[in-house]
Coordinates of C-alpha atoms and ligand atoms in Angstrom, one line a residue:
M298 CA -25.1 -37.2 2.3
T299 CA -21.6 -37.0 0.6
K300 CA -19.8 -33.9 1.6
V301 CA -16.9 -32.6 -0.7
I302 CA -14.4 -29.9 0.0
T303 CA -12.0 -28.0 -2.3
Y304 CA -9.7 -25.0 -1.9
G305 CA -8.3 -22.2 -3.9
T306 CA -7.4 -18.6 -4.3
F307 CA -10.0 -18.1 -7.2
D308 CA -8.5 -14.9 -8.3
L309 CA -10.2 -13.3 -11.4
L310 CA -12.5 -16.4 -11.7
H311 CA -12.3 -18.1 -14.9
Y312 CA -13.9 -21.0 -16.6
G313 CA -11.0 -23.3 -15.4
H314 CA -12.2 -22.5 -11.9
I315 CA -15.9 -23.0 -12.7
N316 CA -15.2 -26.6 -14.3
L317 CA -13.2 -27.6 -11.3
L318 CA -16.1 -26.5 -9.0
K319 CA -18.8 -28.2 -11.1
R320 CA -16.8 -31.6 -11.2
A321 CA -16.1 -31.3 -7.5
K322 CA -19.9 -30.7 -6.8
E323 CA -20.7 -33.7 -8.9
L324 CA -18.6 -36.0 -6.8
G325 CA -21.2 -35.6 -4.0
D326 CA -24.3 -33.7 -2.6
Y327 CA -22.7 -30.8 -0.6
L328 CA -19.7 -28.6 -1.7
I329 CA -17.7 -26.6 0.6
V330 CA -15.2 -24.2 -0.9
G331 CA -12.3 -22.8 1.0
V332 CA -11.0 -19.5 -0.3
T333 CA -7.6 -18.4 0.9
A334 CA -7.0 -15.5 3.0
E335 CA -4.5 -12.9 1.9
A336 CA -2.0 -13.5 4.7
Y337 CA -2.1 -17.2 3.9
D338 CA -1.5 -16.7 0.3
M339 CA 1.5 -14.4 1.1
A340 CA 2.9 -16.9 3.4
R341 CA 2.7 -19.5 0.8
G342 CA 4.6 -17.2 -1.7
K343 CA 1.4 -16.5 -3.8
I344 CA 1.8 -12.7 -3.7
N345 CA 0.3 -11.4 -7.0
V346 CA -3.3 -11.9 -6.2
T347 CA -5.2 -9.3 -7.8
Q348 CA -8.6 -9.3 -6.0
S349 CA -9.5 -9.0 -2.2
L350 CA -10.7 -11.9 -0.3
S351 CA -14.2 -10.5 -0.2
E352 CA -14.2 -10.2 -4.0
R353 CA -12.8 -13.7 -4.4
I354 CA -15.5 -15.1 -2.1
E355 CA -18.2 -13.1 -4.0
N356 CA -16.8 -14.7 -7.4
V357 CA -17.2 -18.2 -5.9
R358 CA -20.6 -17.3 -4.5
E359 CA -21.9 -16.2 -7.8
T360 CA -21.2 -19.4 -9.5
G361 CA -24.0 -20.8 -7.4
L362 CA -22.0 -24.1 -7.2
A363 CA -20.8 -23.8 -3.4
D364 CA -23.2 -24.8 -0.6
E365 CA -20.8 -23.2 1.9
I366 CA -17.8 -21.1 1.8
I367 CA -15.2 -20.9 4.3
V368 CA -11.9 -19.0 4.5
E369 CA -8.5 -20.9 4.5
E370 CA -6.2 -19.0 7.0
Y371 CA -3.3 -21.2 7.7
E372 CA -1.0 -24.1 6.8
G373 CA -2.5 -27.5 8.1
Q374 CA -6.0 -26.2 8.2
K375 CA -7.3 -28.9 5.7
I376 CA -7.1 -31.5 8.2
D377 CA -8.9 -29.6 10.7
D378 CA -11.7 -28.8 8.3
I379 CA -12.0 -32.3 6.9
K380 CA -12.6 -33.6 10.6
R381 CA -14.8 -30.6 11.7
Y382 CA -17.2 -30.6 8.7
G383 CA -17.1 -34.4 8.3
I384 CA -15.8 -34.3 4.8
D385 CA -16.0 -37.5 2.6
I386 CA -14.0 -36.2 -0.5
F387 CA -11.3 -33.7 -1.0
A388 CA -11.1 -32.5 -4.5
I389 CA -8.4 -30.4 -6.0
G390 CA -6.8 -29.7 -9.6
S391 CA -4.3 -32.2 -11.0
D392 CA -1.7 -29.3 -10.9
W393 CA -1.5 -30.6 -7.2
K394 CA -1.0 -34.4 -8.1
D395 CA 0.3 -36.4 -5.3
K396 CA 0.7 -33.1 -3.1
F397 CA -2.4 -33.9 -0.9
D398 CA -2.0 -37.7 -0.8
Y399 CA -1.5 -37.2 3.0
L400 CA -5.1 -36.2 3.4
S401 CA -6.2 -39.8 2.4
D402 CA -5.7 -40.8 6.2
Y403 CA -8.9 -38.7 6.6
C404 CA -10.9 -38.8 3.6
K405 CA -10.9 -39.9 0.0
V406 CA -8.7 -37.6 -2.3
V407 CA -9.6 -36.9 -5.9
Y408 CA -7.3 -35.1 -8.3
L409 CA -9.3 -33.6 -11.2
D410 CA -7.9 -32.6 -14.5
R411 CA -6.8 -29.1 -14.8
T412 CA -8.6 -27.1 -17.7
K413 CA -6.0 -26.4 -20.3
G414 CA -5.2 -23.0 -21.7
I415 CA -6.6 -20.6 -18.9
S416 CA -5.1 -19.4 -15.6
S417 CA -5.3 -16.4 -13.5
T418 CA -1.7 -15.7 -14.4
S419 CA -2.6 -15.4 -18.1
L420 CA -5.5 -13.2 -17.2
R421 CA -3.4 -10.8 -15.4
A422 CA -2.5 -9.5 -18.7
E423 CA 0.6 -10.7 -20.2
D424 CA 0.5 -8.2 -23.1
N425 CA -0.2 -5.2 -20.9
R426 CA 2.8 -5.8 -18.9
L427 CA 4.6 -2.6 -17.8
K428 CA 7.9 -2.4 -19.5
V429 CA 10.5 -1.2 -17.1
G430 CA 14.1 -0.2 -17.5
L431 CA 16.9 0.1 -14.8
I432 CA 19.0 3.2 -14.4
G433 CA 22.1 3.3 -12.3
D434 CA 25.3 1.6 -10.9
A435 CA 24.3 0.0 -7.6
P436 CA 25.9 -3.3 -6.9
W437 CA 22.5 -4.6 -5.9
L438 CA 20.9 -3.4 -9.3
D439 CA 20.5 -7.0 -10.3
K440 CA 18.2 -7.7 -7.3
Y441 CA 15.6 -5.6 -8.9
R442 CA 15.7 -7.8 -12.0
R443 CA 15.7 -11.1 -10.2
Q444 CA 12.8 -10.1 -7.9
A445 CA 10.8 -8.7 -10.9
R446 CA 10.5 -12.2 -12.3
F447 CA 8.2 -12.9 -9.4
V448 CA 6.0 -9.8 -10.0
N449 CA 3.1 -10.2 -12.6
G450 CA 2.4 -7.2 -14.6
M451 CA 5.9 -6.0 -15.2
E452 CA 9.1 -7.0 -17.2
I453 CA 12.5 -5.7 -17.1
V454 CA 13.4 -4.9 -20.6
G455 CA 16.7 -2.9 -20.3
V456 CA 19.4 -1.0 -18.4
A457 CA 21.2 2.3 -18.7
T458 CA 24.3 2.4 -16.8
S459 CA 27.9 3.9 -17.0
H460 CA 29.4 0.6 -15.9
K461 CA 28.5 -1.6 -18.8
E462 CA 31.8 -3.6 -18.5
S463 CA 31.0 -4.7 -14.8
L464 CA 27.3 -5.6 -15.1
A465 CA 25.9 -8.7 -13.5
K466 CA 25.4 -11.5 -16.1
G467 CA 21.7 -11.2 -15.8
L468 CA 21.6 -7.6 -16.5
A469 CA 24.2 -7.9 -19.4
A470 CA 21.7 -10.3 -20.9
L471 CA 18.8 -8.0 -21.1
P472 CA 17.6 -7.0 -24.5
L473 CA 18.7 -3.5 -24.1
V474 CA 22.0 -2.6 -22.5
T475 CA 23.1 1.0 -23.0
S476 CA 24.8 4.0 -21.5
N477 CA 22.5 6.3 -23.0
I478 CA 19.3 7.1 -20.8
D479 CA 17.4 8.5 -23.8
E480 CA 17.6 5.2 -25.7
L481 CA 16.4 3.3 -22.6
L482 CA 13.5 5.8 -22.0
A483 CA 12.5 5.3 -25.6
A484 CA 11.9 1.7 -24.9
V485 CA 10.0 1.7 -21.5
D486 CA 6.9 2.9 -19.6
A487 CA 8.8 3.3 -16.3
V488 CA 12.1 3.2 -14.7
I489 CA 13.9 2.2 -11.6
I490 CA 16.7 4.6 -10.6
S491 CA 19.3 3.1 -8.5
S492 CA 22.2 5.3 -8.7
D493 CA 24.4 7.8 -6.7
P494 CA 22.0 10.1 -4.8
L495 CA 23.6 13.2 -6.4
L496 CA 22.5 12.1 -9.7
H497 CA 18.7 11.2 -8.6
H498 CA 17.2 14.7 -9.3
A499 CA 18.4 15.0 -12.7
Q500 CA 17.6 11.4 -13.7
V501 CA 14.2 11.4 -12.1
E502 CA 13.3 14.9 -13.8
H503 CA 14.6 13.6 -17.1
A504 CA 12.4 10.4 -16.9
L505 CA 9.3 12.4 -15.7
K506 CA 9.6 14.6 -18.6
A507 CA 9.8 12.0 -20.9
G508 CA 6.4 10.7 -19.6
K509 CA 7.8 7.6 -17.5
H510 CA 6.7 6.5 -14.1
V511 CA 9.4 6.3 -11.7
L512 CA 10.6 4.3 -8.8
C513 CA 13.7 6.0 -7.4
E514 CA 15.8 5.0 -4.4
S515 CA 15.4 7.8 -1.7
P516 CA 16.0 10.7 -1.9
F517 CA 14.9 11.6 -5.2
A518 CA 16.3 15.2 -4.6
L519 CA 18.5 16.9 -2.1
T520 CA 16.2 19.6 -1.0
T521 CA 12.4 19.6 0.2
H522 CA 11.7 22.2 -2.7
E523 CA 13.1 20.0 -5.3
G524 CA 11.5 17.0 -4.0
E525 CA 8.1 18.6 -3.9
A526 CA 8.6 20.1 -7.4
L527 CA 9.1 16.5 -8.7
A528 CA 6.2 15.1 -7.0
S529 CA 3.9 17.9 -8.2
Y530 CA 5.1 17.3 -11.8
A531 CA 4.5 13.8 -11.5
S532 CA 0.9 14.0 -10.2
E533 CA -0.2 16.8 -12.7
H534 CA 1.0 14.5 -15.4
N535 CA -0.5 11.4 -13.9
L536 CA 2.8 9.8 -13.4
V537 CA 3.9 7.7 -10.3
L538 CA 6.9 8.8 -8.5
Q539 CA 7.6 6.4 -5.7
D540 CA 10.4 6.1 -3.0
A541 CA 12.3 3.0 -3.4
I542 CA 13.2 2.0 0.4
K543 CA 12.6 -1.6 0.5
T544 CA 12.2 -1.8 4.2
A545 CA 9.0 0.2 4.1
Y546 CA 7.2 -2.6 2.1
S547 CA 8.3 -5.5 4.4
T548 CA 5.3 -6.9 6.3
A549 CA 7.0 -7.2 9.6
Y550 CA 8.3 -3.5 9.6
H551 CA 5.0 -2.3 8.4
R552 CA 3.2 -4.1 11.2
L553 CA 5.6 -2.9 13.7
C554 CA 4.7 0.8 12.7
L555 CA 1.1 0.0 13.1
L556 CA 1.5 -1.6 16.6
V557 CA 3.5 1.4 17.7
K558 CA 1.3 4.0 16.4
G559 CA -1.6 2.0 18.0
G560 CA 0.1 2.7 21.4
K561 CA 1.3 -0.8 22.2
I562 CA 4.6 0.4 23.9
G563 CA 2.8 3.7 25.3
K564 CA 4.5 7.1 24.3
V565 CA 7.3 6.7 22.0
V566 CA 10.4 8.4 23.6
S567 CA 13.4 7.4 21.4
V568 CA 14.1 5.7 18.2
D569 CA 17.6 4.3 17.5
A570 CA 18.4 2.7 14.2
T571 CA 21.8 1.3 12.9
C572 CA 22.7 0.1 9.5
T573 CA 26.4 -0.8 8.5
T574 CA 28.2 -2.7 5.9
L575 CA 32.0 -3.3 5.4
R576 CA 31.8 -2.7 1.8
Y577 CA 35.3 -1.1 2.0
S578 CA 37.9 -3.7 1.1
K579 CA 41.3 -3.3 2.3
D580 CA 43.0 -6.0 0.3
D581 CA 42.2 -4.7 -3.3
N582 CA 41.1 -1.2 -2.4
A583 CA 38.7 -1.6 -5.4
V584 CA 35.3 -1.0 -4.1
S585 CA 32.9 -2.5 -6.8
G586 CA 29.9 -0.6 -8.0
A587 CA 28.4 1.9 -5.4
N588 CA 30.8 4.4 -4.3
W589 CA 28.5 6.7 -2.4
G590 CA 29.2 5.9 1.2
G591 CA 27.1 5.0 4.2
M592 CA 24.6 7.9 4.0
G593 CA 24.0 7.4 0.3
E594 CA 23.5 3.6 0.7
W595 CA 21.9 3.6 4.2
G596 CA 20.8 7.0 5.1
P597 CA 17.1 7.1 4.0
I598 CA 16.6 3.5 5.6
A599 CA 17.8 4.5 9.0
L600 CA 15.8 7.5 9.0
L601 CA 12.7 5.9 7.8
P602 CA 11.6 4.5 11.1
I603 CA 12.5 7.8 12.8
F604 CA 10.2 9.8 10.5
Q605 CA 7.4 7.1 10.5
L606 CA 7.2 6.9 14.2
L607 CA 8.1 10.4 15.3
G608 CA 7.1 12.5 12.3
T609 CA 9.2 15.0 10.6
G610 CA 8.8 18.0 13.1
Y611 CA 12.2 17.6 14.7
T612 CA 13.3 20.9 16.4
S613 CA 17.0 20.4 16.2
R614 CA 19.5 18.0 14.5
Q615 CA 23.2 17.4 14.6
I616 CA 25.2 15.5 11.9
V617 CA 28.6 13.9 12.8
A618 CA 30.6 12.6 9.9
R619 CA 33.8 10.6 9.9
G620 CA 35.8 10.2 6.8
E621 CA 35.3 11.9 3.3
K622 CA 31.6 12.3 2.7
G623 CA 29.8 10.3 0.0
Y624 CA 32.7 7.8 -0.5
V625 CA 33.2 4.3 0.5
H626 CA 36.4 3.9 2.4
E627 CA 37.8 2.5 5.8
G628 CA 36.3 4.3 8.8
E629 CA 33.5 6.1 6.8
F630 CA 30.6 6.6 9.2
T631 CA 27.8 9.0 9.9
K632 CA 25.7 9.6 13.1
I633 CA 22.6 12.0 13.1
D634 CA 20.9 13.0 16.4
L635 CA 17.3 14.5 16.1
V636 CA 15.4 16.2 19.0
Y637 CA 11.7 16.3 19.0
P638 CA 9.5 18.3 21.5
N639 CA 8.7 14.8 23.3
A640 CA 11.3 12.6 22.0
V641 CA 14.7 12.0 20.6
A642 CA 16.2 9.7 17.8
S643 CA 19.5 8.8 16.4
M644 CA 20.8 6.7 13.4
K645 CA 24.1 5.5 12.8
V646 CA 25.3 4.5 9.2
A647 CA 28.6 3.3 7.7
T648 CA 30.2 1.5 4.8
G649 CA 33.6 1.5 6.5
V650 CA 32.7 0.8 10.2
K651 CA 30.8 -2.4 11.5
S652 CA 28.2 -2.2 14.3
E653 CA 25.1 -4.1 15.4
G654 CA 22.3 -3.4 12.9
E655 CA 19.5 -3.3 15.3
L656 CA 16.4 -1.0 15.7
I657 CA 15.1 0.0 19.1
V658 CA 12.1 2.0 19.7
S659 CA 11.7 2.9 23.5
G660 CA 8.4 3.7 25.0
T661 CA 6.7 4.5 28.3
D662 CA 5.2 0.9 28.6
A663 CA 7.7 -1.2 26.7
Y664 CA 10.2 -1.3 23.8
V665 CA 10.5 -2.8 20.4
Y666 CA 13.5 -4.8 19.6
V667 CA 14.4 -5.8 15.9
P668 CA 17.5 -7.8 15.5
A669 CA 20.0 -7.4 13.0
P670 CA 19.6 -7.0 10.1
W671 CA 16.5 -5.0 11.1
W672 CA 16.0 -3.5 7.6
K673 CA 15.2 -6.9 6.1
T674 CA 13.5 -8.4 9.1
D675 CA 10.6 -10.9 9.3
Y676 CA 10.8 -10.9 13.2
F677 CA 10.6 -8.4 16.2
E678 CA 9.8 -8.5 19.6
I679 CA 7.8 -6.2 22.0
R680 CA 9.7 -6.4 25.5
Y681 CA 8.2 -5.5 28.7
E682 CA 9.5 -5.1 32.3
N683 CA 8.4 -8.5 33.0
P684 CA 9.9 -10.8 30.2
A685 CA 6.8 -13.2 30.7
D686 CA 4.9 -10.4 29.0
N687 CA 7.0 -10.1 25.9
K688 CA 5.4 -10.7 22.6
R689 CA 7.0 -12.0 19.4
Y690 CA 5.9 -11.5 15.9
F691 CA 6.9 -13.2 12.7
Y692 CA 5.8 -12.4 9.1
Q693 CA 7.4 -14.1 6.1
L694 CA 9.5 -11.7 3.9
E695 CA 10.2 -12.8 0.2
G696 CA 13.0 -11.1 -1.7
E697 CA 14.3 -8.7 1.0
G698 CA 11.2 -6.2 0.5
F699 CA 12.3 -5.7 -3.3
R700 CA 9.4 -7.8 -4.3
Y701 CA 6.7 -6.0 -2.3
E702 CA 8.2 -2.8 -3.4
L703 CA 8.0 -3.6 -7.0
I704 CA 4.3 -5.0 -6.6
T705 CA 3.3 -1.7 -4.9
F706 CA 4.8 0.3 -7.9
V707 CA 2.9 -1.8 -10.5
Q708 CA -0.2 -1.6 -8.7
A709 CA 0.2 2.2 -8.2
V710 CA 0.8 2.5 -12.0
S711 CA -2.1 0.4 -13.0
T712 CA -4.7 1.8 -10.5
G713 CA -3.5 5.5 -10.7
R714 CA -3.7 5.5 -6.9
E715 CA -0.6 6.4 -4.8
N716 CA 0.3 4.0 -2.1
S717 CA 0.6 5.2 1.4
Y718 CA 3.8 3.4 2.5
I719 CA 6.1 6.5 2.2
T720 CA 4.1 9.5 2.4
R721 CA 4.7 12.8 0.8
D722 CA 5.9 14.6 4.0
I723 CA 8.4 11.8 4.8
S724 CA 9.7 11.8 1.1
S725 CA 10.2 15.5 1.4
A726 CA 12.0 15.3 4.9
L727 CA 14.4 12.6 3.4
C728 CA 15.3 15.0 0.6
Q729 CA 16.0 17.8 3.0
I730 CA 18.2 15.8 5.5
M731 CA 20.2 14.1 2.8
G732 CA 20.8 17.5 1.2
D733 CA 21.9 18.9 4.7
Y734 CA 24.4 15.9 4.7
Y735 CA 25.6 16.7 1.4
N736 CA 25.9 20.4 1.5
N737 CA 25.7 21.7 4.8
P738 CA 28.7 23.3 6.4
D739 CA 27.3 22.6 10.1
T740 CA 28.2 19.0 9.8
L741 CA 30.6 18.2 12.7
R742 CA 33.6 16.3 11.5
I743 CA 35.6 13.7 13.4
D744 CA 38.9 12.1 12.3
Ligands
C2G2061 N1 -7.9 -24.9 -11.7 C1 -8.1 -25.7 -12.8 N2 -7.9 -25.2 -14.0 C2 -7.2 -24.1 -14.3 C3 -6.8 -23.2 -13.3 C4 -7.2 -23.6 -12.0 O1 -8.8 -26.8 -12.6 N3 -7.0 -23.9 -15.7 C5 -8.0 -25.4 -10.4 C6 -6.9 -25.5 -9.5 O2 -6.2 -26.8 -9.9 C7 -7.5 -25.6 -8.1 C8 -8.5 -24.6 -8.3 O3 -8.8 -24.5 -9.7 O4 -8.0 -27.0 -7.8 C9 -8.1 -23.2 -7.8 O5 -7.0 -22.6 -8.4 P1 -6.2 -21.4 -7.8 O6 -7.2 -20.3 -7.5 O7 -5.0 -21.3 -8.6 O8 -5.8 -22.1 -6.3 P2 -4.6 -22.8 -5.9 O9 -3.4 -22.1 -5.8 O10 -4.5 -24.0 -6.7 O11 -5.0 -23.2 -4.3 O12 -5.0 -24.1 -0.1 C10 -5.0 -23.6 -1.6 C11 -5.1 -24.7 -2.5 O13 -4.2 -25.7 -2.2 C12 -5.1 -24.5 -3.9

């Protein structure tokens, strides 16, 4: 009996896939099909898969061509499978020509012509792509455009900014570049807002009232009340309003939260997060783009693990700020301490002071250590009293988290279902504490 094996994602199964499976089957008597697991596709950079693993397996089963279906979970598995199942022929589409020649040490390798004119990518609806506009002046604005190119189902069509003259090349080349938000809104289905936090509320309201979906850097308002009013308006009008905090969407960070919530380090007693940049430049005294200081740039990111791991029910808080609030300059720095009934938390952020950008979550059994820069991490450790018990975790991160954030946004728009990465209560708590920083007279000032 000649045994054949082939592999694929088989997303939105189409006649190209079926042709491939038919010809693979004809090469022998028994066909095994390896369908890729979600985590494996993520790890190899295929992040736009629409259907779940079980749906894709069902697709393949329904063709009636596979005698056996297995799941492909890790790099290198093909060699294991070929040996384990006693495979005679490995077959794959010609888009992989030469790439699997190394398998010929184990079995015959056959490349089958790929069917022209059809692909999962084209089926993921080119013409229904969400037209997205960028609003704001953040120096990292172009990262959204660059990462959007990896996300099916959306395209960045324009930018509205008050800094037209200093736009990054890629942004300046967009079809629509304007300083008029209304002009941008007229051309898009959704907007991404990356501007001074003091402008967020007005810009989000403006976009929602124009019927556009919004992905806005946190906080989208400066009081709980205003934040909730915007969120209610969005859901009453079937619009998506999503917080943009890239860290929330990174796999390592998300898994870390799940492990801690599952009791892996015992009871959480303290969360300490630090995020700093030296954006301040002594030499030219000209800070390009963002001019909204450590809290505006980092506050919501540093507060995120605190709220996600300890909740939003703190009983007291102290804000200590150094330097003029909301501006980038030498020595600009903010520290916030929160006290909970059973735990404490602190965050330090700055654009004019440098520190170690780590995250530490202390528990009654162990602690989590995330090395700098923790906000774009792919790695963390759970450390116990006895170092031999320590556990290390690694999850590939593509595009600093921006890419996953954009995918989540596009999925929320297309399915009409909100994602659960940043829940409403956390979103509101971020609005409140950021508002307290900007408006509250009880901030302790140091020189
Ligand atoms: N295919 C084809 N014609 C098309 C589209 C796809 O013949 N128009 C083939 C591919 O060449 C591949 C199979 O169908 O052999 C599955 O394609 P995908 O779902 O795109 O999976 P892929 O990313 O190629 O996974 O470990 C995974 C494998 O290496 C391949």
